[in-house]
């Protein structure tokens, strides 16, 4: 294919070199005259192992030509790949100026009645909603709403500088965002030799991917460093702590405790996190990430409550399925579902709760005390299955992922267990 690449920085130049290696012809466009001049002279303008050799091969084979503007060169291209910068603005937002400018250049350079399919692929990191709300409107304003042969794709880039060529051919995953979440033929072609898991989504899921990944990487580094600082203060080897932590691929480095859904609770997590916060404060350590966990969890509980009662007038009949902190347990200690039940009662809703693992007569010790101190009417709100299945509710809340197994009559069901 003939592919135009806009923005010849770390992402664009790597893509240009790797695509020429795959046999495609690349037209590189960058507003920086010196960058274009250097590339055409066979000098790699950035430090990236292996890149200069690929560029020299591409130039020798006549597969790469770079310019400072696209002029009328786009019409015989099959694709454009946009890799321009999206630097931070003064308020922290991404500056979308280069994206808007390049989008106008691409749409203006395409013939309105183009018959060959053309795909404009965006790889720069952009705020979720940008393709729908900025890029597509620019294309539509210049080419008409219909654009039957022009396709817009959002395809986030996951390469790491210094190993970017290796990462280009072996990315951790490929995410292709399209208007309808369906595959795009040009993307299939350029990814033909890439053997990674591919996700086809709509634009917004693809756009948020990179933010989620990068934020998580930052979270991991900050978490590791807070644990490292605390370990040092406690005279503990951070390396040994790290080694033990990452060796646990069942619960630690794993999808476990990693699903959006309910808040954390139970007899261990809140208690031990609070105690760790206390240890940190007694050491005078500064651990803002660990310190924010309980607050974040409380914010999530309020969010779930607000989501459940949205549009529901006080007095409405509500059923909660699940009260214990997890399915198949009768432990109510610090269960987020107990807090939700309390918020619902305080909000004036008529609440029934069904939890097959719970029998108030069998609660003992701290579990009993906790349950009744938070929910004095526990004995009345807990209802047996026959009553629950024979009643009509305005709202059913699936708090433990088992509501689907019941035969319920409810005006609306909200799943807070998996945020579906
Ligand atoms: N660097 C990375 O490791 C990496 C990885 C994944 C995603 N990203 C994202 O990819 C995007 C590009 O990152 P980068 O590090 O390659 O940036 P960069 O600053 O190295 O390169 C951007 C290039 O775009 C050029 N440019 C600006 N306006 C232009 C225009 N109108 N037409 C043509 N060229 C134009 C600039 O001259 C520059 O050479 C960013 O959104 C970044 O967040 C970067």
Tab-separated table of C-alpha atoms and ligand atoms in Angstrom:
chain	number	residue	atom	x	y	z
A	1	UNK	CA	0.000	0.000	0.000
A	2	UNK	CA	0.971	3.631	-0.249
A	3	UNK	CA	0.773	5.194	3.185
A	4	UNK	CA	1.175	8.819	4.253
A	5	UNK	CA	2.476	9.381	7.773
A	6	UNK	CA	1.889	12.748	9.421
A	7	UNK	CA	4.361	13.550	12.201
A	8	UNK	CA	7.815	11.944	12.028
A	9	UNK	CA	8.641	11.797	15.731
A	10	UNK	CA	9.222	8.716	17.889
A	11	UNK	CA	5.915	7.136	16.873
A	12	UNK	CA	5.643	8.276	13.248
A	13	UNK	CA	9.230	7.617	12.203
A	14	UNK	CA	9.180	4.143	13.744
A	15	UNK	CA	5.926	3.374	11.913
A	16	UNK	CA	7.376	4.773	8.667
A	17	UNK	CA	10.498	2.610	8.913
A	18	UNK	CA	8.647	-0.556	9.945
A	19	UNK	CA	5.996	-0.185	7.234
A	20	UNK	CA	8.683	0.184	4.549
A	21	UNK	CA	10.312	-2.968	5.944
A	22	UNK	CA	6.969	-4.689	5.364
A	23	UNK	CA	7.090	-3.622	1.704
A	24	UNK	CA	4.778	-0.598	1.801
A	25	UNK	CA	5.655	2.793	0.294
A	26	UNK	CA	5.650	5.637	2.777
A	27	UNK	CA	5.142	9.339	2.253
A	28	UNK	CA	6.361	11.110	5.398
A	29	UNK	CA	5.039	14.566	6.278
A	30	UNK	CA	6.465	16.687	9.068
A	31	UNK	CA	6.318	20.460	9.502
A	32	UNK	CA	9.916	20.447	10.738
A	33	UNK	CA	12.108	21.251	7.747
A	34	UNK	CA	15.280	20.109	9.507
A	35	UNK	CA	13.736	16.743	10.417
A	36	UNK	CA	12.650	16.123	6.838
A	37	UNK	CA	16.073	17.149	5.525
A	38	UNK	CA	17.907	14.850	7.949
A	39	UNK	CA	15.692	11.850	7.215
A	40	UNK	CA	16.101	12.281	3.466
A	41	UNK	CA	19.886	12.486	4.022
A	42	UNK	CA	19.735	9.132	5.851
A	43	UNK	CA	20.280	10.637	9.297
A	44	UNK	CA	17.891	9.498	11.994
A	45	UNK	CA	16.804	12.634	13.927
A	46	UNK	CA	16.110	10.668	17.138
A	47	UNK	CA	18.044	8.091	19.137
A	48	UNK	CA	16.261	4.788	18.624
A	49	UNK	CA	18.201	1.527	18.223
A	50	UNK	CA	17.917	0.026	14.734
A	51	UNK	CA	15.893	2.890	13.276
A	52	UNK	CA	18.621	4.495	11.183
A	53	UNK	CA	19.398	1.161	9.469
A	54	UNK	CA	15.748	0.689	8.541
A	55	UNK	CA	15.560	4.262	7.227
A	56	UNK	CA	18.685	3.759	5.096
A	57	UNK	CA	17.200	0.553	3.626
A	58	UNK	CA	13.902	2.319	2.913
A	59	UNK	CA	15.653	5.210	1.147
A	60	UNK	CA	17.879	2.844	-0.851
A	61	UNK	CA	14.821	0.916	-2.037
A	62	UNK	CA	12.933	4.123	-2.893
A	63	UNK	CA	10.164	3.285	-0.402
A	64	UNK	CA	10.360	6.486	1.649
A	65	UNK	CA	10.006	10.130	0.641
A	66	UNK	CA	9.461	12.950	3.142
A	67	UNK	CA	8.065	16.472	2.725
A	68	UNK	CA	7.027	19.400	4.884
A	69	UNK	CA	3.523	19.484	3.467
A	70	UNK	CA	1.202	17.052	1.804
A	71	UNK	CA	0.191	19.283	-1.184
A	72	UNK	CA	-1.589	17.111	-3.775
A	73	UNK	CA	0.293	13.917	-2.888
A	74	UNK	CA	-2.485	12.166	-0.958
A	75	UNK	CA	-4.771	11.103	-3.745
A	76	UNK	CA	-2.886	7.946	-4.694
A	77	UNK	CA	-2.415	6.925	-1.029
A	78	UNK	CA	-4.514	4.193	0.572
A	79	UNK	CA	-4.020	5.393	4.106
A	80	UNK	CA	-2.814	8.245	6.263
A	81	UNK	CA	-1.443	7.553	9.727
A	82	UNK	CA	-1.464	10.532	12.075
A	83	UNK	CA	1.297	10.559	14.712
A	84	UNK	CA	1.590	14.266	15.494
A	85	UNK	CA	2.239	15.393	19.051
A	86	UNK	CA	-0.532	16.074	21.582
A	87	UNK	CA	1.448	17.983	24.219
A	88	UNK	CA	0.055	19.106	27.572
A	89	UNK	CA	-1.778	22.424	27.627
A	90	UNK	CA	-1.469	24.806	30.616
A	91	UNK	CA	-4.534	23.230	32.288
A	92	UNK	CA	-3.274	19.664	31.777
A	93	UNK	CA	-5.500	18.913	28.798
A	94	UNK	CA	-3.947	17.636	25.595
A	95	UNK	CA	-3.381	20.341	23.017
A	96	UNK	CA	-5.423	19.189	20.032
A	97	UNK	CA	-4.129	21.915	17.721
A	98	UNK	CA	-1.876	19.619	15.655
A	99	UNK	CA	-4.593	16.966	15.353
A	100	UNK	CA	-7.113	19.517	14.076
A	101	UNK	CA	-4.580	21.029	11.673
A	102	UNK	CA	-3.552	17.678	10.184
A	103	UNK	CA	-7.180	16.539	9.917
A	104	UNK	CA	-7.950	19.623	7.837
A	105	UNK	CA	-4.900	18.981	5.665
A	106	UNK	CA	-5.882	15.352	5.026
A	107	UNK	CA	-9.551	16.044	4.330
A	108	UNK	CA	-8.679	19.004	2.053
A	109	UNK	CA	-6.189	16.904	0.090
A	110	UNK	CA	-8.709	14.121	-0.625
A	111	UNK	CA	-10.896	14.404	-3.700
A	112	UNK	CA	-14.545	14.743	-2.516
A	113	UNK	CA	-15.742	12.117	-5.016
A	114	UNK	CA	-12.912	9.677	-4.288
A	115	UNK	CA	-13.721	6.151	-5.428
A	116	UNK	CA	-10.851	4.141	-3.935
A	117	UNK	CA	-11.218	3.468	-0.228
A	118	UNK	CA	-9.058	5.623	2.018
A	119	UNK	CA	-8.415	5.123	5.728
A	120	UNK	CA	-7.275	7.908	8.050
A	121	UNK	CA	-5.727	6.292	11.112
A	122	UNK	CA	-5.011	8.285	14.272
A	123	UNK	CA	-2.254	6.992	16.561
A	124	UNK	CA	-1.628	10.092	18.675
A	125	UNK	CA	-3.034	9.886	22.191
A	126	UNK	CA	-6.312	11.822	22.213
A	127	UNK	CA	-9.097	12.423	24.728
A	128	UNK	CA	-12.023	9.944	24.472
A	129	UNK	CA	-14.633	11.514	22.192
A	130	UNK	CA	-12.112	13.361	19.986
A	131	UNK	CA	-12.728	11.240	16.889
A	132	UNK	CA	-16.502	11.738	17.093
A	133	UNK	CA	-16.447	15.345	18.218
A	134	UNK	CA	-13.411	16.891	16.492
A	135	UNK	CA	-11.914	14.718	13.765
A	136	UNK	CA	-15.050	13.394	12.064
A	137	UNK	CA	-16.748	16.833	11.985
A	138	UNK	CA	-13.641	18.293	10.290
A	139	UNK	CA	-13.752	15.551	7.621
A	140	UNK	CA	-17.536	15.920	7.219
A	141	UNK	CA	-17.296	19.700	6.827
A	142	UNK	CA	-14.853	19.303	3.925
A	143	UNK	CA	-16.026	16.053	2.296
A	144	UNK	CA	-19.741	15.936	3.155
A	145	UNK	CA	-21.519	13.901	5.851
A	146	UNK	CA	-21.605	10.745	3.769
A	147	UNK	CA	-17.914	10.047	2.878
A	148	UNK	CA	-18.639	6.472	1.687
A	149	UNK	CA	-15.015	5.695	0.786
A	150	UNK	CA	-13.252	7.513	3.585
A	151	UNK	CA	-12.894	5.633	6.879
A	152	UNK	CA	-11.578	6.990	10.135
A	153	UNK	CA	-9.827	4.634	12.559
A	154	UNK	CA	-8.376	5.210	16.006
A	155	UNK	CA	-5.477	2.850	16.688
A	156	UNK	CA	-3.523	3.636	19.882
A	157	UNK	CA	0.220	3.082	19.891
A	158	UNK	CA	1.824	1.065	22.709
A	159	UNK	CA	5.498	1.157	21.748
A	160	UNK	CA	8.187	2.031	24.267
A	161	UNK	CA	11.039	4.287	23.224
A	162	UNK	CA	14.412	2.484	22.993
A	163	UNK	CA	12.709	-0.805	21.988
A	164	UNK	CA	10.204	0.744	19.615
A	165	UNK	CA	10.975	-1.414	16.563
A	166	UNK	CA	10.603	-4.619	18.541
A	167	UNK	CA	7.388	-3.304	20.099
A	168	UNK	CA	6.051	-2.230	16.685
A	169	UNK	CA	6.226	-5.809	15.373
A	170	UNK	CA	5.243	-7.382	18.663
A	171	UNK	CA	2.882	-5.023	20.504
A	172	UNK	CA	1.243	-6.078	23.789
A	173	UNK	CA	-2.098	-5.885	21.938
A	174	UNK	CA	-3.680	-4.155	18.949
A	175	UNK	CA	-6.761	-1.998	19.472
A	176	UNK	CA	-8.731	-0.844	16.442
A	177	UNK	CA	-11.475	1.701	17.019
A	178	UNK	CA	-13.945	2.271	14.194
A	179	UNK	CA	-17.329	4.000	13.862
A	180	UNK	CA	-19.199	0.676	14.187
A	181	UNK	CA	-16.604	-1.423	16.039
A	182	UNK	CA	-16.015	-3.588	12.952
A	183	UNK	CA	-12.657	-4.458	11.304
A	184	UNK	CA	-11.122	-2.177	8.678
A	185	UNK	CA	-9.543	-3.802	5.588
A	186	UNK	CA	-6.511	-1.469	5.425
A	187	UNK	CA	-5.725	-2.100	9.093
A	188	UNK	CA	-5.954	-5.853	8.504
A	189	UNK	CA	-3.431	-5.440	5.715
A	190	UNK	CA	-0.837	-3.444	7.699
A	191	UNK	CA	-1.188	-5.771	10.686
A	192	UNK	CA	-0.945	-8.939	8.571
A	193	UNK	CA	2.328	-10.051	10.156
A	194	UNK	CA	1.627	-8.849	13.662
A	195	UNK	CA	0.742	-11.728	15.908
A	196	UNK	CA	-0.902	-10.046	18.892
A	197	UNK	CA	-4.395	-10.146	20.293
A	198	UNK	CA	-6.621	-7.712	18.369
A	199	UNK	CA	-9.596	-5.849	19.850
A	200	UNK	CA	-12.179	-4.202	17.594
A	201	UNK	CA	-14.099	-1.496	19.432
A	202	UNK	CA	-15.854	1.787	18.792
A	203	UNK	CA	-13.741	4.940	18.939
A	204	UNK	CA	-14.147	5.825	22.602
A	205	UNK	CA	-13.045	2.478	24.058
A	206	UNK	CA	-9.977	2.596	21.792
A	207	UNK	CA	-9.255	6.229	22.711
A	208	UNK	CA	-9.345	5.620	26.462
A	209	UNK	CA	-7.085	2.527	26.268
A	210	UNK	CA	-3.833	4.460	26.210
A	211	UNK	CA	-4.886	6.693	29.110
A	212	UNK	CA	-5.819	3.658	31.176
A	213	UNK	CA	-2.544	1.912	30.361
A	214	UNK	CA	-0.328	4.899	31.060
A	215	UNK	CA	-2.177	5.822	34.241
A	216	UNK	CA	-1.823	2.247	35.443
A	217	UNK	CA	1.889	2.222	34.648
A	218	UNK	CA	2.239	5.432	36.662
A	219	UNK	CA	0.182	3.874	39.475
A	220	UNK	CA	2.436	0.814	39.524
A	221	UNK	CA	5.618	2.892	39.722
A	222	UNK	CA	4.172	5.138	42.447
A	223	UNK	CA	2.806	2.185	44.439
A	224	UNK	CA	6.115	0.328	44.203
A	225	UNK	CA	7.965	3.440	45.352
A	226	UNK	CA	5.601	4.088	48.285
A	227	UNK	CA	6.085	0.475	49.409
A	228	UNK	CA	9.830	0.885	48.817
A	229	UNK	CA	9.956	4.049	50.977
A	230	UNK	CA	7.923	2.434	53.770
A	231	UNK	CA	10.097	-0.695	53.646
A	232	UNK	CA	13.268	1.383	53.929
A	233	UNK	CA	11.820	3.302	56.900
A	234	UNK	CA	10.954	-0.005	58.567
A	235	UNK	CA	14.408	-1.466	57.953
A	236	UNK	CA	13.019	-3.978	55.450
A	237	UNK	CA	14.631	-4.840	52.118
A	238	UNK	CA	12.469	-3.353	49.300
A	239	UNK	CA	14.000	-5.895	46.881
A	240	UNK	CA	12.859	-8.895	48.921
A	241	UNK	CA	9.377	-7.377	49.364
A	242	UNK	CA	9.214	-6.789	45.604
A	243	UNK	CA	10.392	-10.292	44.784
A	244	UNK	CA	7.745	-11.887	47.015
A	245	UNK	CA	5.019	-9.545	45.744
A	246	UNK	CA	5.561	-10.139	42.014
A	247	UNK	CA	5.975	-13.892	42.495
A	248	UNK	CA	2.266	-14.040	43.360
A	249	UNK	CA	0.625	-14.216	39.954
A	250	UNK	CA	-2.550	-15.669	41.437
A	251	UNK	CA	-3.768	-12.673	43.421
A	252	UNK	CA	-1.199	-9.850	42.967
A	253	UNK	CA	-0.010	-9.586	39.362
A	254	UNK	CA	-3.214	-10.988	37.900
A	255	UNK	CA	-6.715	-9.965	36.801
A	256	UNK	CA	-7.938	-10.706	40.333
A	257	UNK	CA	-9.123	-7.646	42.309
A	258	UNK	CA	-9.117	-5.847	38.999
A	259	UNK	CA	-12.687	-5.760	37.741
A	260	UNK	CA	-14.745	-2.564	37.830
A	261	UNK	CA	-17.689	-3.300	40.113
A	262	UNK	CA	-18.294	-3.126	43.827
A	263	UNK	CA	-16.212	-1.260	46.397
A	264	UNK	CA	-13.713	-3.232	48.468
A	265	UNK	CA	-14.759	-4.420	51.908
A	266	UNK	CA	-14.767	-7.377	54.223
A	267	UNK	CA	-12.875	-8.033	57.394
A	268	UNK	CA	-9.348	-7.548	56.001
A	269	UNK	CA	-8.847	-4.982	53.236
A	270	UNK	CA	-10.249	-1.816	54.905
A	271	UNK	CA	-8.782	-2.748	58.299
A	272	UNK	CA	-5.301	-3.491	57.010
A	273	UNK	CA	-5.179	-0.541	54.621
A	274	UNK	CA	-6.113	1.781	57.506
A	275	UNK	CA	-3.430	0.198	59.707
A	276	UNK	CA	-0.828	0.568	56.942
A	277	UNK	CA	-1.806	4.240	56.616
A	278	UNK	CA	-1.284	4.531	60.362
A	279	UNK	CA	2.149	2.890	60.166
A	280	UNK	CA	3.077	5.292	57.385
A	281	UNK	CA	1.982	8.332	59.420
A	282	UNK	CA	3.864	7.188	62.539
A	283	UNK	CA	7.012	6.930	60.429
A	284	UNK	CA	6.414	10.398	59.011
A	285	UNK	CA	6.434	8.817	55.565
A	286	UNK	CA	4.677	10.623	52.750
A	287	UNK	CA	2.455	8.045	50.991
A	288	UNK	CA	-0.375	9.952	49.289
A	289	UNK	CA	-1.356	7.025	47.083
A	290	UNK	CA	-1.888	4.578	49.952
A	291	UNK	CA	-3.506	7.373	51.985
A	292	UNK	CA	-6.099	7.941	49.263
A	293	UNK	CA	-7.388	4.346	49.064
A	294	UNK	CA	-10.095	4.511	51.745
A	295	UNK	CA	-11.321	7.861	50.401
A	296	UNK	CA	-11.445	6.459	46.865
A	297	UNK	CA	-13.436	3.473	48.127
A	298	UNK	CA	-15.928	5.684	49.960
A	299	UNK	CA	-16.351	7.804	46.830
A	300	UNK	CA	-17.156	4.632	44.906
A	301	UNK	CA	-19.811	3.587	47.424
A	302	UNK	CA	-21.544	6.968	47.045
A	303	UNK	CA	-21.282	6.714	43.249
A	304	UNK	CA	-22.969	3.287	43.274
A	305	UNK	CA	-25.758	4.549	45.526
A	306	UNK	CA	-26.370	7.582	43.274
A	307	UNK	CA	-26.373	5.325	40.212
A	308	UNK	CA	-28.922	2.977	41.803
A	309	UNK	CA	-31.410	5.634	42.890
A	310	UNK	CA	-31.132	7.882	39.827
A	311	UNK	CA	-34.714	8.852	38.910
A	312	UNK	CA	-36.173	6.798	41.785
A	313	UNK	CA	-38.503	8.654	44.174
A	314	UNK	CA	-38.209	7.996	47.930
A	315	UNK	CA	-40.781	5.399	48.976
A	316	UNK	CA	-40.035	3.206	45.953
A	317	UNK	CA	-39.645	-0.540	46.578
A	318	UNK	CA	-36.069	-1.724	46.227
A	319	UNK	CA	-34.583	-5.215	46.372
A	320	UNK	CA	-30.896	-5.803	46.999
A	321	UNK	CA	-29.557	-9.222	46.017
A	322	UNK	CA	-26.478	-9.804	48.183
A	323	UNK	CA	-25.559	-8.167	51.470
A	324	UNK	CA	-22.387	-9.952	52.603
A	325	UNK	CA	-19.064	-8.610	51.290
A	326	UNK	CA	-18.927	-11.421	48.713
A	327	UNK	CA	-21.019	-14.257	47.318
A	328	UNK	CA	-21.182	-17.485	49.324
A	329	UNK	CA	-20.103	-15.779	52.559
A	330	UNK	CA	-22.096	-14.520	55.538
A	331	UNK	CA	-19.415	-12.005	56.564
A	332	UNK	CA	-21.021	-8.592	56.874
A	333	UNK	CA	-18.033	-6.828	58.426
A	334	UNK	CA	-17.314	-3.657	56.419
A	335	UNK	CA	-19.355	-5.036	53.540
A	336	UNK	CA	-19.957	-2.173	51.087
A	337	UNK	CA	-23.415	-3.678	50.548
A	338	UNK	CA	-24.277	-2.964	54.177
A	339	UNK	CA	-23.412	0.697	53.540
A	340	UNK	CA	-25.569	0.692	50.413
A	341	UNK	CA	-28.489	-0.821	52.331
A	342	UNK	CA	-28.076	1.880	54.996
A	343	UNK	CA	-28.001	4.669	52.412
A	344	UNK	CA	-31.184	3.247	50.839
A	345	UNK	CA	-33.016	3.094	54.178
A	346	UNK	CA	-31.810	6.606	55.082
A	347	UNK	CA	-32.963	7.784	51.641
A	348	UNK	CA	-36.525	6.669	52.439
A	349	UNK	CA	-36.696	3.638	50.154
A	350	UNK	CA	-38.640	0.525	51.121
A	351	UNK	CA	-35.860	-2.043	51.159
A	352	UNK	CA	-35.865	-5.826	50.956
A	353	UNK	CA	-32.627	-7.808	50.929
A	354	UNK	CA	-32.096	-11.327	49.692
A	355	UNK	CA	-28.872	-13.162	50.456
A	356	UNK	CA	-28.984	-16.969	50.500
A	357	UNK	CA	-25.886	-17.173	52.724
A	358	UNK	CA	-27.387	-15.053	55.481
A	359	UNK	CA	-29.413	-16.156	58.456
A	360	UNK	CA	-29.557	-13.420	61.135
A	361	UNK	CA	-30.074	-16.127	63.784
A	362	UNK	CA	-26.642	-17.562	62.947
A	363	UNK	CA	-24.603	-14.337	63.053
A	364	UNK	CA	-22.071	-14.334	65.842
A	365	UNK	CA	-19.417	-12.213	67.526
A	366	UNK	CA	-18.063	-9.156	65.699
A	367	UNK	CA	-20.064	-10.045	62.613
A	368	UNK	CA	-23.316	-9.847	64.597
A	369	UNK	CA	-22.354	-6.589	66.319
A	370	UNK	CA	-21.266	-4.964	63.066
A	371	UNK	CA	-24.410	-6.004	61.202
A	372	UNK	CA	-26.860	-4.683	63.795
A	373	UNK	CA	-24.943	-1.490	64.550
A	374	UNK	CA	-25.213	-0.559	60.855
A	375	UNK	CA	-28.587	-2.102	60.074
A	376	UNK	CA	-30.743	-2.276	63.231
A	377	UNK	CA	-33.688	-3.568	61.161
A	378	UNK	CA	-31.678	-6.374	59.549
A	379	UNK	CA	-34.132	-9.032	60.741
A	380	UNK	CA	-37.006	-7.298	58.914
A	381	UNK	CA	-35.328	-6.295	55.673
A	382	UNK	CA	-33.895	-9.770	54.966
A	383	UNK	CA	-36.573	-11.687	53.049
A	384	UNK	CA	-36.745	-15.324	51.977
A	385	UNK	CA	-36.641	-16.322	48.316
A	386	UNK	CA	-40.407	-17.117	48.080
A	387	UNK	CA	-41.335	-13.613	49.257
A	388	UNK	CA	-38.786	-11.913	47.010
A	389	UNK	CA	-39.880	-13.847	43.911
A	390	UNK	CA	-43.567	-13.167	44.626
A	391	UNK	CA	-43.057	-9.387	45.061
A	392	UNK	CA	-42.785	-6.558	42.555
A	393	UNK	CA	-39.945	-4.074	42.967
A	394	UNK	CA	-39.333	-0.721	41.323
A	395	UNK	CA	-35.608	-1.458	41.406
A	396	UNK	CA	-33.540	-4.611	41.848
A	397	UNK	CA	-29.857	-4.157	42.687
A	398	UNK	CA	-27.552	-7.031	41.818
A	399	UNK	CA	-24.863	-6.630	44.460
A	400	UNK	CA	-23.259	-10.064	44.197
A	401	UNK	CA	-23.741	-11.250	40.604
A	402	UNK	CA	-26.509	-13.750	41.329
A	403	UNK	CA	-29.680	-11.755	40.546
A	404	UNK	CA	-29.831	-13.335	37.066
A	405	UNK	CA	-30.398	-16.710	38.704
A	406	UNK	CA	-33.606	-15.523	40.372
A	407	UNK	CA	-37.069	-15.085	38.939
A	408	UNK	CA	-37.555	-11.417	39.787
A	409	UNK	CA	-40.183	-8.861	38.863
A	410	UNK	CA	-38.487	-5.481	38.795
A	411	UNK	CA	-39.066	-2.252	36.866
A	412	UNK	CA	-35.311	-1.793	36.539
A	413	UNK	CA	-32.228	-3.785	37.483
A	414	UNK	CA	-28.866	-2.206	38.270
A	415	UNK	CA	-25.814	-4.449	38.350
A	416	UNK	CA	-23.273	-2.938	40.709
A	417	UNK	CA	-21.275	-6.174	40.888
A	418	UNK	CA	-19.787	-5.789	37.407
A	419	UNK	CA	-20.930	-2.237	36.437
A	420	UNK	CA	-22.728	-3.602	33.404
B	1	LIG	N1	6.760	8.608	22.275
B	1	LIG	C1	6.135	7.520	22.649
B	1	LIG	O1	6.731	6.566	23.172
B	1	LIG	C2	4.658	7.375	22.398
B	1	LIG	C3	4.063	6.115	22.537
B	1	LIG	C4	2.700	5.984	22.285
B	1	LIG	C5	1.949	7.086	21.929
B	1	LIG	N2	2.538	8.309	21.817
B	1	LIG	C6	1.713	9.429	21.379
B	1	LIG	O2	1.932	9.603	19.985
B	1	LIG	C7	1.926	11.001	19.651
B	1	LIG	C8	3.247	11.386	19.026
B	1	LIG	O3	4.276	11.177	19.970
B	1	LIG	P1	5.811	11.350	19.595
B	1	LIG	O4	6.572	11.029	20.822
B	1	LIG	O5	6.114	10.645	18.320
B	1	LIG	O6	5.847	12.949	19.332
B	1	LIG	P2	7.040	13.812	18.704
B	1	LIG	O7	6.941	15.147	19.326
B	1	LIG	O8	8.337	13.050	18.774
B	1	LIG	O9	6.644	13.895	17.166
B	1	LIG	C9	5.562	14.629	16.695
B	1	LIG	C10	5.931	15.163	15.338
B	1	LIG	O10	4.778	15.774	14.751
B	1	LIG	C11	5.231	16.846	13.970
B	1	LIG	N3	4.103	17.722	13.619
B	1	LIG	C12	3.466	18.638	14.387
B	1	LIG	N4	2.481	19.220	13.687
B	1	LIG	C13	2.467	18.672	12.478
B	1	LIG	C14	1.676	18.851	11.312
B	1	LIG	N5	0.677	19.739	11.294
B	1	LIG	N6	1.934	18.093	10.230
B	1	LIG	C15	2.939	17.183	10.255
B	1	LIG	N7	3.749	16.998	11.315
B	1	LIG	C16	3.498	17.716	12.419
B	1	LIG	C17	6.312	17.484	14.827
B	1	LIG	O11	7.194	18.318	14.056
B	1	LIG	C18	7.013	16.245	15.368
B	1	LIG	O12	8.094	15.860	14.563
B	1	LIG	C19	1.582	11.727	20.952
B	1	LIG	O13	0.201	11.900	21.030
B	1	LIG	C20	2.043	10.754	22.024
B	1	LIG	O14	1.362	10.966	23.227
B	1	LIG	C21	3.888	8.464	22.024
